[in-house]
Short mmCIF file of C-alpha atoms in Angstrom, two decimals:
data_model
loop_
_atom_site.label_atom_id
_atom_site.label_comp_id
_atom_site.label_asym_id
_atom_site.label_seq_id
_atom_site.Cartn_x
_atom_site.Cartn_y
_atom_site.Cartn_z
CA MET A 23 10.00 -2.69 -7.04
CA GLN A 24 7.59 -5.15 -8.59
CA ASN A 25 9.63 -8.16 -7.44
CA LEU A 26 9.82 -6.83 -3.89
CA ARG A 27 6.09 -6.07 -3.85
CA ARG A 28 5.31 -9.59 -5.04
CA ARG A 29 7.70 -11.17 -2.50
CA ARG A 30 5.80 -9.29 0.17
CA GLY A 31 2.57 -10.80 -1.22
CA CYS A 32 1.17 -7.40 -1.99
CA SER A 33 -0.89 -6.34 -5.01
CA GLN A 34 -0.59 -2.91 -6.59
CA ALA A 35 -3.93 -1.98 -5.04
CA GLU A 36 -2.76 -3.06 -1.58
CA LEU A 37 0.50 -1.16 -1.93
CA ALA A 38 -1.48 1.89 -3.02
CA LYS A 39 -3.54 1.72 0.18
CA LEU A 40 -0.49 1.20 2.38
CA SER A 41 1.63 3.90 0.76
CA GLY A 42 -0.87 6.55 -0.27
CA VAL A 43 0.49 6.38 -3.84
CA SER A 44 -2.13 5.76 -6.51
CA ARG A 45 -2.34 2.30 -8.08
CA LYS A 46 -1.95 3.91 -11.50
CA SER A 47 1.28 5.60 -10.44
CA ILE A 48 2.63 2.35 -9.01
CA GLY A 49 1.88 0.62 -12.32
CA LEU A 50 3.60 3.36 -14.31
CA ILE A 51 6.66 3.25 -12.03
CA GLU A 52 6.88 -0.54 -12.28
CA ASP A 53 6.57 -0.37 -16.07
CA GLY A 54 9.36 2.22 -16.23
CA ARG A 55 7.09 4.88 -17.70
CA ARG A 56 7.33 7.22 -14.71
CA ASN A 57 10.22 8.27 -12.50
CA PRO A 58 8.97 8.74 -8.94
CA ARG A 59 9.80 11.78 -6.84
CA GLY A 60 11.78 11.35 -3.65
CA SER A 61 8.66 11.75 -1.54
CA THR A 62 6.95 8.97 -3.49
CA LEU A 63 9.95 6.68 -3.02
CA ARG A 64 9.87 7.34 0.73
CA CYS A 65 6.19 6.38 0.90
CA LEU A 66 6.74 3.22 -1.14
CA ALA A 67 9.84 2.22 0.82
CA GLU A 68 8.05 2.65 4.14
CA ALA A 69 5.07 0.61 2.95
CA LEU A 70 7.37 -2.17 1.70
CA GLY A 71 9.58 -2.14 4.78
CA VAL A 72 12.84 -1.15 3.09
CA GLU A 73 15.13 1.87 2.96
CA VAL A 74 14.89 4.20 -0.05
CA SER A 75 18.42 3.09 -1.00
CA TYR A 76 16.92 -0.32 -1.89
CA PHE A 77 15.50 1.24 -5.05
CA PHE A 78 18.99 2.31 -6.10
CA GLY A 79 20.41 -1.20 -6.01
CA GLU A 80 21.61 -1.25 -2.43
CA GLU A 81 20.48 -4.10 -0.21
CA ASP A 82 18.24 -3.33 2.76
#
């Protein structure tokens, strides 16, 4: 997710605002210290402009 976020030119704080997911949670997810719930993945995917399947290795 971090690579996609950076390609979109988006900081963690900006993604947090766009997605409604806390910046701390985004950091933990990107560091691999937290596994996001499905609802969190949907919010992040929508904010980043991809399908949820993107996070499971499928191309958008």
